[in-house]
Amino acid sequence: MGILPHLRPRTFSSRPGRAFGGNISQRLPYTTNAHPANSRHILIVGGGFAGLACARALARAPVRITLVDRNNHHLFQPLLYQVATAALSPADIAAPIRGVLRRNARAEVLLAEVESIDAEARRVVAGGRTLTYDTLVLASGTEHSYFGHEEWEASAPGLKSIDEALEIRRRMLLGFERAENEPDADERRRLMTFVIVGGGPTGVEMAGAIGEIATCAIPRDFRHIDTRSARIVLIEAGPRLLPAFPEELSARAQRDLESIGVEVRTNTRVTDISPEGAMVGDALIGSRHVIWAAGVRASSLTAQLPCERDRSGRVLVGPDLCVPGHPEVFVLGDIARVVDPKTGLEVPGVAPAAMQMGRYAARQIDREARGVQTPAERPAFVYRDKGLLATIGRGKAVAAIGKSRFAGLPAWLLWALVHVYFLINFRNRLSVMLGWAWAYLFFERGARLITGQRVSQPRG
């Protein structure tokens, strides 16, 4: 995935293990003097990369902060597919938002779902409470888009949350267990066929991870099936995988996937999805496991803003990342359609861009709260592209950094280093490194637990 931010961001501590928080004994006292009533109130909706970066960067600003999220945790989404494929556990890539912000005495956290936004009245309703604000930072993220076929979701879960990752893991592991005792050969093939729809970073990394599980991690654990015969199909509607990457790296990624047994189909559209599998044209790929990685759309909250949006619901923001005509409303992350003034290109919806947007918004809020500038004097946001990385599997990855293009083990090591560095805290880093080291040395997955619904439930 495109996840190569600044190696030493200004707004995060450069000390190891302290990128998102500190020791509880060192936290600032939480008193009413920390946020006097006459200070500006900054309401941040969303505790993802953009929202959290903004909140952290406002730690010394003379403002009050309220961060609202429906989840109590910040999730490191670039590694979520590893939870879905039993390489990591949820706690390895997530941390409580309150813990992340514990040292910021000016910040409050509200666990609630935002129900409505009234930009004219500067009011937000969340969890039945009405919140007023001086500045709104909307960073609510994206949701799955099934392109008008919402009925597909039941048979083809996406990958945006821990719950979805655990459901994919449950279905995958349960599929192998059922195949072990399935007398019907056709049904056994369906149970051991995995279809991933979408050839972007998530789809590529998911296909590679499932391929490694089937061929390396579990073959010796079963007595009546050969998991190496599992069929993994990656479907992409466009002409190549990883369309944001240079063509030579897309081709390399496809070769690496095919080398571990993944069947890649480009220029192919899925016409229907059901519990029986995925329809490609008039042909059915029989499968009990379809995973959706083909499209996203902006959070539905963007529809409540008085502004233009594109086809995927993203807000067409101005150069200062604000809703035109509303300088008090910032829209950040992958729900914003941002055009870089230097290149004329759209800023990609990746984690580095979201963090840069969050820090940019915080700088403008801080300067205006101190009376240093007015909204009319804001500089345009400029995205600093630090590169793209995607991994296919053990020792296999592709990297595009500036004009450099490389693949294989060097790209894989860089991918691992960058992801470990930007994990939330030292515990997460240590846990992930140990898990990866164990998997690399012994070809095993440490989180192969079937949890959630009972195994006696119907297939699919």
Short mmCIF file of C-alpha atoms in Angstrom, two decimals:
data_model
loop_
_atom_site.label_atom_id
_atom_site.label_comp_id
_atom_site.label_asym_id
_atom_site.label_seq_id
_atom_site.Cartn_x
_atom_site.Cartn_y
_atom_site.Cartn_z
CA MET A 1 0.00 0.00 0.00
CA GLY A 2 1.07 3.61 -0.46
CA ILE A 3 2.45 4.13 3.04
CA LEU A 4 5.75 5.94 2.97
CA PRO A 5 5.40 9.10 5.07
CA HIS A 6 8.16 11.43 6.25
CA LEU A 7 10.69 9.39 8.17
CA ARG A 8 10.71 12.02 10.92
CA PRO A 9 7.44 13.94 10.93
CA ARG A 10 7.60 17.16 12.91
CA THR A 11 4.40 16.56 14.79
CA PHE A 12 5.26 13.11 16.07
CA SER A 13 7.98 12.39 18.60
CA SER A 14 11.20 11.14 17.03
CA ARG A 15 11.99 8.96 20.04
CA PRO A 16 11.45 5.25 19.41
CA GLY A 17 8.07 3.95 20.50
CA ARG A 18 6.57 7.41 21.09
CA ALA A 19 5.01 8.31 17.78
CA PHE A 20 1.48 8.42 19.15
CA GLY A 21 1.70 8.75 22.93
CA GLY A 22 3.72 8.64 26.11
CA ASN A 23 3.92 7.15 29.57
CA ILE A 24 0.83 7.72 31.71
CA SER A 25 2.95 9.03 34.57
CA GLN A 26 4.20 11.83 32.33
CA ARG A 27 0.81 13.06 31.16
CA LEU A 28 -0.21 16.66 31.66
CA PRO A 29 -2.74 17.35 34.43
CA TYR A 30 -6.28 17.55 33.13
CA THR A 31 -7.80 20.72 34.59
CA THR A 32 -10.35 23.30 33.54
CA ASN A 33 -7.48 25.75 33.04
CA ALA A 34 -6.21 23.51 30.23
CA HIS A 35 -8.99 24.72 27.95
CA PRO A 36 -10.54 28.03 29.09
CA ALA A 37 -14.11 28.59 27.99
CA ASN A 38 -13.22 31.53 25.75
CA SER A 39 -10.75 29.55 23.63
CA ARG A 40 -11.73 28.31 20.18
CA HIS A 41 -13.42 24.93 20.01
CA ILE A 42 -12.04 22.57 17.37
CA LEU A 43 -14.30 19.63 16.61
CA ILE A 44 -12.55 16.73 14.86
CA VAL A 45 -14.73 13.98 13.38
CA GLY A 46 -12.70 10.81 12.84
CA GLY A 47 -9.75 9.26 14.65
CA GLY A 48 -7.93 7.95 11.58
CA PHE A 49 -4.63 9.14 10.16
CA ALA A 50 -5.82 12.67 9.29
CA GLY A 51 -7.92 13.35 12.37
CA LEU A 52 -5.37 11.99 14.81
CA ALA A 53 -2.48 13.82 13.14
CA CYS A 54 -4.45 17.06 13.43
CA ALA A 55 -5.30 16.48 17.10
CA ARG A 56 -1.69 15.64 17.96
CA ALA A 57 -0.34 18.67 16.14
CA LEU A 58 -2.70 20.94 18.09
CA ALA A 59 -1.25 19.85 21.44
CA ARG A 60 0.25 23.31 22.14
CA ALA A 61 -2.34 25.42 20.35
CA PRO A 62 -4.56 27.73 22.45
CA VAL A 63 -7.72 25.82 21.56
CA ARG A 64 -10.15 23.27 22.97
CA ILE A 65 -10.36 19.99 21.05
CA THR A 66 -13.11 17.40 20.88
CA LEU A 67 -12.42 14.30 18.81
CA VAL A 68 -15.48 12.22 17.92
CA ASP A 69 -15.27 8.67 16.59
CA ARG A 70 -17.64 5.71 16.60
CA ASN A 71 -14.71 3.45 17.52
CA ASN A 72 -12.59 3.85 20.63
CA HIS A 73 -9.40 2.96 18.78
CA HIS A 74 -7.10 4.25 16.09
CA LEU A 75 -6.48 1.56 13.47
CA PHE A 76 -3.32 1.18 11.40
CA GLN A 77 -5.21 0.18 8.26
CA PRO A 78 -2.19 -0.63 6.03
CA LEU A 79 -1.70 -3.82 8.05
CA LEU A 80 -5.36 -4.74 8.48
CA TYR A 81 -5.10 -7.40 5.78
CA GLN A 82 -2.59 -9.22 8.03
CA VAL A 83 -5.27 -9.55 10.69
CA ALA A 84 -7.60 -10.95 8.03
CA THR A 85 -4.97 -13.52 7.02
CA ALA A 86 -4.01 -14.62 10.55
CA ALA A 87 -0.55 -13.05 10.55
CA LEU A 88 -1.32 -10.48 13.27
CA SER A 89 -3.88 -9.97 16.02
CA PRO A 90 -6.11 -6.87 16.20
CA ALA A 91 -4.31 -5.40 19.21
CA ASP A 92 -1.05 -5.45 17.25
CA ILE A 93 -2.24 -2.70 14.90
CA ALA A 94 -4.65 -0.66 17.03
CA ALA A 95 -4.55 1.52 20.13
CA PRO A 96 -7.20 3.34 22.20
CA ILE A 97 -7.65 6.94 21.06
CA ARG A 98 -7.81 8.10 24.67
CA GLY A 99 -4.41 6.55 25.29
CA VAL A 100 -2.96 8.23 22.21
CA LEU A 101 -4.19 11.65 23.37
CA ARG A 102 -3.71 11.20 27.11
CA ARG A 103 -0.93 13.81 27.31
CA ASN A 104 -2.96 16.45 25.52
CA ALA A 105 -4.90 18.11 28.34
CA ARG A 106 -6.82 20.24 25.85
CA ALA A 107 -8.30 17.24 24.06
CA GLU A 108 -11.50 15.40 24.90
CA VAL A 109 -12.66 12.19 23.23
CA LEU A 110 -16.30 11.36 22.56
CA LEU A 111 -17.26 7.81 21.58
CA ALA A 112 -20.30 8.40 19.39
CA GLU A 113 -21.70 8.21 15.88
CA VAL A 114 -22.10 11.56 14.14
CA GLU A 115 -25.70 11.85 13.02
CA SER A 116 -25.87 15.26 11.38
CA ILE A 117 -23.84 18.33 10.46
CA ASP A 118 -25.25 21.85 10.15
CA ALA A 119 -22.47 23.94 8.64
CA GLU A 120 -24.52 27.15 8.65
CA ALA A 121 -25.29 26.92 12.37
CA ARG A 122 -21.90 25.34 13.18
CA ARG A 123 -23.53 22.43 14.97
CA VAL A 124 -22.94 18.69 14.93
CA VAL A 125 -25.21 16.08 16.51
CA ALA A 126 -23.35 13.01 17.78
CA GLY A 127 -24.73 10.31 20.03
CA GLY A 128 -27.79 12.42 20.74
CA ARG A 129 -25.67 15.37 21.88
CA THR A 130 -25.47 18.72 20.11
CA LEU A 131 -21.92 20.03 19.77
CA THR A 132 -21.09 23.54 18.62
CA TYR A 133 -17.75 24.42 17.09
CA ASP A 134 -15.60 27.27 15.86
CA THR A 135 -13.73 25.02 13.44
CA LEU A 136 -14.84 21.64 12.12
CA VAL A 137 -12.30 19.10 10.89
CA LEU A 138 -14.14 16.37 9.00
CA ALA A 139 -11.96 13.29 8.54
CA SER A 140 -14.58 10.55 8.65
CA GLY A 141 -12.96 8.28 6.07
CA THR A 142 -14.44 6.08 3.39
CA GLU A 143 -16.77 3.11 3.23
CA HIS A 144 -17.16 0.27 0.77
CA SER A 145 -18.76 0.95 -2.59
CA TYR A 146 -20.39 -1.96 -4.39
CA PHE A 147 -21.36 0.25 -7.33
CA GLY A 148 -25.08 -0.05 -6.77
CA HIS A 149 -25.01 -3.74 -5.81
CA GLU A 150 -25.24 -3.47 -2.03
CA GLU A 151 -26.65 -7.00 -1.91
CA TRP A 152 -23.15 -8.28 -2.70
CA GLU A 153 -21.85 -7.21 0.70
CA ALA A 154 -23.22 -10.24 2.54
CA SER A 155 -21.26 -12.62 0.29
CA ALA A 156 -18.21 -10.39 -0.30
CA PRO A 157 -17.08 -8.54 2.84
CA GLY A 158 -14.66 -5.67 2.46
CA LEU A 159 -11.72 -4.71 4.64
CA LYS A 160 -12.15 -1.45 6.54
CA SER A 161 -12.50 -2.47 10.18
CA ILE A 162 -11.25 -5.00 12.70
CA ASP A 163 -14.66 -6.70 12.70
CA GLU A 164 -14.50 -7.17 8.93
CA ALA A 165 -10.93 -8.48 9.13
CA LEU A 166 -11.92 -11.02 11.77
CA GLU A 167 -14.92 -12.11 9.69
CA ILE A 168 -12.71 -12.69 6.65
CA ARG A 169 -10.27 -14.65 8.83
CA ARG A 170 -13.14 -16.73 10.25
CA ARG A 171 -14.49 -17.59 6.81
CA MET A 172 -11.07 -18.43 5.41
CA LEU A 173 -9.97 -20.72 8.25
CA LEU A 174 -13.40 -22.30 8.53
CA GLY A 175 -13.29 -23.02 4.81
CA PHE A 176 -10.18 -25.16 5.19
CA GLU A 177 -11.69 -26.94 8.22
CA ARG A 178 -14.87 -27.79 6.32
CA ALA A 179 -12.93 -28.89 3.26
CA GLU A 180 -10.98 -31.35 5.44
CA ASN A 181 -14.19 -33.30 6.11
CA GLU A 182 -16.18 -32.57 2.95
CA PRO A 183 -16.94 -35.75 0.94
CA ASP A 184 -18.22 -33.92 -2.15
CA ALA A 185 -15.35 -32.97 -4.47
CA ASP A 186 -17.16 -30.01 -6.05
CA GLU A 187 -18.03 -28.50 -2.69
CA ARG A 188 -14.48 -29.10 -1.49
CA ARG A 189 -13.18 -27.11 -4.46
CA ARG A 190 -15.56 -24.25 -3.66
CA LEU A 191 -14.41 -24.23 -0.04
CA MET A 192 -10.79 -23.98 -1.19
CA THR A 193 -11.34 -21.28 -3.81
CA PHE A 194 -10.74 -17.65 -2.84
CA VAL A 195 -11.80 -14.78 -5.10
CA ILE A 196 -10.46 -11.28 -4.45
CA VAL A 197 -12.18 -8.51 -6.41
CA GLY A 198 -9.95 -5.49 -6.97
CA GLY A 199 -6.30 -5.30 -8.01
CA GLY A 200 -5.19 -2.33 -5.94
CA PRO A 201 -2.77 -2.61 -2.99
CA THR A 202 -5.34 -4.22 -0.69
CA GLY A 203 -6.31 -6.86 -3.24
CA VAL A 204 -2.72 -7.62 -4.21
CA GLU A 205 -1.55 -7.92 -0.61
CA MET A 206 -4.56 -10.02 0.37
CA ALA A 207 -4.09 -12.42 -2.54
CA GLY A 208 -0.41 -12.82 -1.76
CA ALA A 209 -1.07 -13.45 1.93
CA ILE A 210 -3.72 -16.11 1.27
CA GLY A 211 -1.37 -17.75 -1.23
CA GLU A 212 1.36 -17.95 1.40
CA ILE A 213 -0.99 -19.43 3.99
CA ALA A 214 -2.16 -22.14 1.61
CA THR A 215 1.27 -23.06 0.28
CA CYS A 216 3.57 -22.48 3.26
CA ALA A 217 1.82 -22.09 6.61
CA ILE A 218 -0.75 -24.88 6.88
CA PRO A 219 -0.12 -27.79 4.43
CA ARG A 220 1.24 -30.05 7.19
CA ASP A 221 -1.71 -29.39 9.50
CA PHE A 222 -4.35 -31.21 7.43
CA ARG A 223 -4.64 -34.93 6.71
CA HIS A 224 -7.29 -35.20 4.00
CA ILE A 225 -6.71 -32.14 1.83
CA ASP A 226 -3.69 -30.56 0.19
CA THR A 227 -4.04 -26.86 0.93
CA ARG A 228 -1.45 -26.14 -1.75
CA SER A 229 -4.15 -26.97 -4.28
CA ALA A 230 -6.25 -24.01 -3.11
CA ARG A 231 -7.31 -21.74 -5.96
CA ILE A 232 -6.78 -18.00 -5.47
CA VAL A 233 -8.23 -15.69 -8.14
CA LEU A 234 -7.48 -11.96 -8.23
CA ILE A 235 -9.83 -10.01 -10.50
CA GLU A 236 -9.10 -6.48 -11.74
CA ALA A 237 -11.38 -4.55 -14.08
CA GLY A 238 -8.53 -2.42 -15.41
CA PRO A 239 -5.67 -3.42 -17.69
CA ARG A 240 -3.14 -3.98 -14.89
CA LEU A 241 -2.68 -4.44 -11.17
CA LEU A 242 -1.61 -1.56 -8.92
CA PRO A 243 -2.67 1.18 -11.36
CA ALA A 244 -1.07 3.92 -9.22
CA PHE A 245 2.36 2.29 -9.62
CA PRO A 246 4.66 2.44 -12.66
CA GLU A 247 3.82 -0.19 -15.27
CA GLU A 248 7.01 -2.18 -14.77
CA LEU A 249 6.20 -2.62 -11.07
CA SER A 250 2.63 -3.65 -11.87
CA ALA A 251 4.03 -6.34 -14.16
CA ARG A 252 6.51 -7.45 -11.50
CA ALA A 253 3.74 -7.71 -8.90
CA GLN A 254 1.69 -9.88 -11.25
CA ARG A 255 4.65 -12.19 -11.91
CA ASP A 256 5.33 -12.52 -8.18
CA LEU A 257 1.69 -13.37 -7.48
CA GLU A 258 1.61 -15.96 -10.24
CA SER A 259 4.80 -17.51 -8.87
CA ILE A 260 2.95 -18.42 -5.65
CA GLY A 261 -0.06 -19.79 -7.50
CA VAL A 262 -2.37 -16.77 -7.68
CA GLU A 263 -4.50 -16.63 -10.83
CA VAL A 264 -4.57 -13.02 -12.04
CA ARG A 265 -7.35 -11.80 -14.34
CA THR A 266 -7.11 -8.24 -15.63
CA ASN A 267 -9.60 -6.47 -17.92
CA THR A 268 -12.24 -8.57 -16.20
CA ARG A 269 -15.45 -7.37 -14.58
CA VAL A 270 -17.53 -9.13 -11.97
CA THR A 271 -21.21 -9.12 -12.94
CA ASP A 272 -22.70 -10.80 -9.89
CA ILE A 273 -21.72 -12.14 -6.47
CA SER A 274 -23.65 -14.71 -4.45
CA PRO A 275 -22.95 -17.37 -1.81
CA GLU A 276 -22.10 -19.66 -4.74
CA GLY A 277 -19.24 -17.47 -5.98
CA ALA A 278 -18.54 -14.66 -8.45
CA MET A 279 -19.93 -14.33 -11.95
CA VAL A 280 -17.43 -13.14 -14.55
CA GLY A 281 -19.42 -12.48 -17.68
CA ASP A 282 -21.52 -15.61 -18.10
CA ALA A 283 -19.09 -17.86 -16.21
CA LEU A 284 -19.31 -18.67 -12.51
CA ILE A 285 -16.17 -18.98 -10.40
CA GLY A 286 -17.49 -21.30 -7.70
CA SER A 287 -16.27 -20.09 -4.31
CA ARG A 288 -17.42 -19.78 -0.72
CA HIS A 289 -14.95 -16.94 -0.17
CA VAL A 290 -15.27 -13.69 -2.12
CA ILE A 291 -13.42 -10.66 -0.73
CA TRP A 292 -14.22 -7.14 -1.91
CA ALA A 293 -11.33 -4.75 -2.53
CA ALA A 294 -12.66 -2.99 -5.61
CA GLY A 295 -14.00 0.37 -4.56
CA VAL A 296 -14.73 2.88 -1.83
CA ARG A 297 -16.84 5.98 -1.48
CA ALA A 298 -16.66 8.92 0.87
CA SER A 299 -18.46 8.83 4.19
CA SER A 300 -22.13 9.75 3.90
CA LEU A 301 -21.48 12.75 6.16
CA THR A 302 -20.02 14.63 3.20
CA ALA A 303 -23.52 14.83 1.70
CA GLN A 304 -24.52 17.13 4.57
CA LEU A 305 -22.00 19.81 3.64
CA PRO A 306 -22.99 22.74 1.38
CA CYS A 307 -20.51 21.93 -1.36
CA GLU A 308 -19.84 20.07 -4.60
CA ARG A 309 -18.84 16.43 -4.52
CA ASP A 310 -17.50 14.05 -7.12
CA ARG A 311 -19.02 10.70 -8.15
CA SER A 312 -17.49 8.89 -5.18
CA GLY A 313 -18.77 11.49 -2.72
CA ARG A 314 -15.47 13.27 -2.13
CA VAL A 315 -15.68 16.96 -1.33
CA LEU A 316 -14.15 19.33 -3.88
CA VAL A 317 -12.14 21.38 -1.38
CA GLY A 318 -10.23 24.59 -1.99
CA PRO A 319 -6.43 24.97 -1.89
CA ASP A 320 -6.66 25.32 1.92
CA LEU A 321 -8.55 21.99 2.27
CA CYS A 322 -11.74 23.82 3.26
CA VAL A 323 -15.26 23.80 1.89
CA PRO A 324 -15.50 26.78 -0.49
CA GLY A 325 -17.26 29.61 1.33
CA HIS A 326 -16.72 27.92 4.70
CA PRO A 327 -13.14 28.52 5.87
CA GLU A 328 -14.12 27.07 9.25
CA VAL A 329 -14.77 23.59 7.75
CA PHE A 330 -11.70 21.51 6.86
CA VAL A 331 -12.22 18.24 4.98
CA LEU A 332 -9.26 15.87 5.21
CA GLY A 333 -8.07 12.47 4.10
CA ASP A 334 -9.63 10.30 1.43
CA ILE A 335 -13.01 12.07 1.60
CA ALA A 336 -11.39 15.18 0.09
CA ARG A 337 -10.66 15.66 -3.60
CA VAL A 338 -7.46 17.69 -3.51
CA VAL A 339 -5.51 18.93 -6.52
CA ASP A 340 -1.83 19.59 -5.88
CA PRO A 341 -1.09 23.17 -7.07
CA LYS A 342 2.45 22.20 -8.11
CA THR A 343 1.66 19.14 -10.21
CA GLY A 344 -1.99 19.64 -11.10
CA LEU A 345 -2.59 16.01 -10.09
CA GLU A 346 -5.02 14.68 -7.54
CA VAL A 347 -3.54 13.88 -4.14
CA PRO A 348 -3.89 10.10 -3.60
CA GLY A 349 -6.04 8.74 -0.80
CA VAL A 350 -3.17 7.19 1.14
CA ALA A 351 -1.99 7.42 4.75
CA PRO A 352 0.95 9.81 4.13
CA ALA A 353 -1.33 12.29 2.39
CA ALA A 354 -3.88 12.09 5.20
CA MET A 355 -1.25 12.77 7.86
CA GLN A 356 0.13 15.69 5.89
CA MET A 357 -3.37 17.14 5.57
CA GLY A 358 -3.93 16.77 9.30
CA ARG A 359 -0.72 18.61 10.15
CA TYR A 360 -1.46 21.32 7.58
CA ALA A 361 -4.92 21.97 9.04
CA ALA A 362 -3.48 22.08 12.55
CA ARG A 363 -0.91 24.70 11.52
CA GLN A 364 -3.60 26.95 10.06
CA ILE A 365 -5.84 26.55 13.11
CA ASP A 366 -2.94 27.30 15.47
CA ARG A 367 -1.77 30.38 13.58
CA GLU A 368 -5.27 31.81 13.37
CA ALA A 369 -5.97 31.11 17.05
CA ARG A 370 -2.82 33.09 17.91
CA GLY A 371 -3.77 35.94 15.58
CA VAL A 372 -0.76 35.39 13.31
CA GLN A 373 -2.85 35.03 10.14
CA THR A 374 -6.40 35.16 8.84
CA PRO A 375 -8.14 32.47 6.78
CA ALA A 376 -7.59 34.58 3.66
CA GLU A 377 -3.81 34.35 4.21
CA ARG A 378 -3.58 30.58 4.31
CA PRO A 379 -0.99 29.03 1.98
CA ALA A 380 -2.14 26.29 -0.37
CA PHE A 381 -1.67 22.71 0.77
CA VAL A 382 1.22 21.03 -1.04
CA TYR A 383 1.53 17.25 -0.96
CA ARG A 384 5.01 15.80 -0.58
CA ASP A 385 5.02 12.44 -2.28
CA LYS A 386 7.37 10.10 -0.43
CA GLY A 387 6.69 7.05 -2.56
CA LEU A 388 4.58 3.92 -2.87
CA LEU A 389 5.11 0.46 -1.45
CA ALA A 390 3.20 -2.80 -1.83
CA THR A 391 4.09 -6.27 -0.66
CA ILE A 392 3.21 -9.54 -2.34
CA GLY A 393 4.67 -11.99 0.13
CA ARG A 394 7.80 -13.29 1.77
CA GLY A 395 10.73 -11.39 0.23
CA LYS A 396 8.48 -10.02 -2.53
CA ALA A 397 7.46 -6.36 -2.77
CA VAL A 398 7.54 -3.40 -5.15
CA ALA A 399 8.63 0.16 -4.40
CA ALA A 400 8.47 3.47 -6.26
CA ILE A 401 10.31 6.28 -4.45
CA GLY A 402 10.92 9.39 -6.47
CA LYS A 403 12.54 8.24 -9.69
CA SER A 404 13.72 4.97 -8.15
CA ARG A 405 11.96 1.73 -8.99
CA PHE A 406 12.93 -1.53 -7.33
CA ALA A 407 11.43 -4.82 -6.23
CA GLY A 408 12.19 -8.06 -4.44
CA LEU A 409 13.94 -8.39 -1.08
CA PRO A 410 15.18 -4.76 -0.80
CA ALA A 411 11.66 -3.45 -1.39
CA TRP A 412 10.23 -5.97 1.06
CA LEU A 413 12.70 -4.97 3.80
CA LEU A 414 11.92 -1.30 3.23
CA TRP A 415 8.20 -2.04 3.35
CA ALA A 416 8.62 -3.84 6.68
CA LEU A 417 10.82 -1.09 8.15
CA VAL A 418 8.42 1.71 7.21
CA HIS A 419 5.35 -0.09 8.53
CA VAL A 420 7.00 -1.00 11.83
CA TYR A 421 8.30 2.55 12.28
CA PHE A 422 4.86 4.09 11.92
CA LEU A 423 3.00 1.69 14.16
CA ILE A 424 1.21 3.32 17.06
CA ASN A 425 3.47 2.52 20.01
CA PHE A 426 6.42 0.44 21.14
CA ARG A 427 4.26 -2.49 22.20
CA ASN A 428 2.73 -2.69 18.73
CA ARG A 429 6.15 -2.48 17.10
CA LEU A 430 7.63 -5.20 19.25
CA SER A 431 4.64 -7.51 18.82
CA VAL A 432 4.59 -7.09 15.04
CA MET A 433 8.34 -7.60 14.70
CA LEU A 434 8.22 -10.79 16.78
CA GLY A 435 5.24 -12.08 14.80
CA TRP A 436 6.93 -11.41 11.50
CA ALA A 437 10.21 -12.96 12.67
CA TRP A 438 8.41 -16.13 13.78
CA ALA A 439 6.54 -16.36 10.48
CA TYR A 440 9.72 -15.77 8.48
CA LEU A 441 11.75 -18.40 10.33
CA PHE A 442 9.11 -21.11 10.79
CA PHE A 443 6.53 -20.42 8.03
CA GLU A 444 3.73 -20.25 10.62
CA ARG A 445 0.82 -17.89 11.32
CA GLY A 446 0.29 -17.14 14.99
CA ALA A 447 -3.32 -15.87 14.90
CA ARG A 448 -5.14 -18.81 13.30
CA LEU A 449 -8.16 -18.66 15.57
CA ILE A 450 -11.74 -19.18 14.43
CA THR A 451 -13.79 -16.80 16.54
CA GLY A 452 -17.17 -15.12 16.26
CA GLN A 453 -20.13 -17.08 14.96
CA ARG A 454 -20.52 -20.76 15.70
CA VAL A 455 -19.08 -23.19 13.18
CA SER A 456 -22.46 -24.89 12.77
CA GLN A 457 -23.88 -21.93 10.87
CA PRO A 458 -24.66 -22.28 7.14
CA ARG A 459 -21.95 -21.97 4.56
CA GLY A 460 -20.96 -18.68 2.96
#
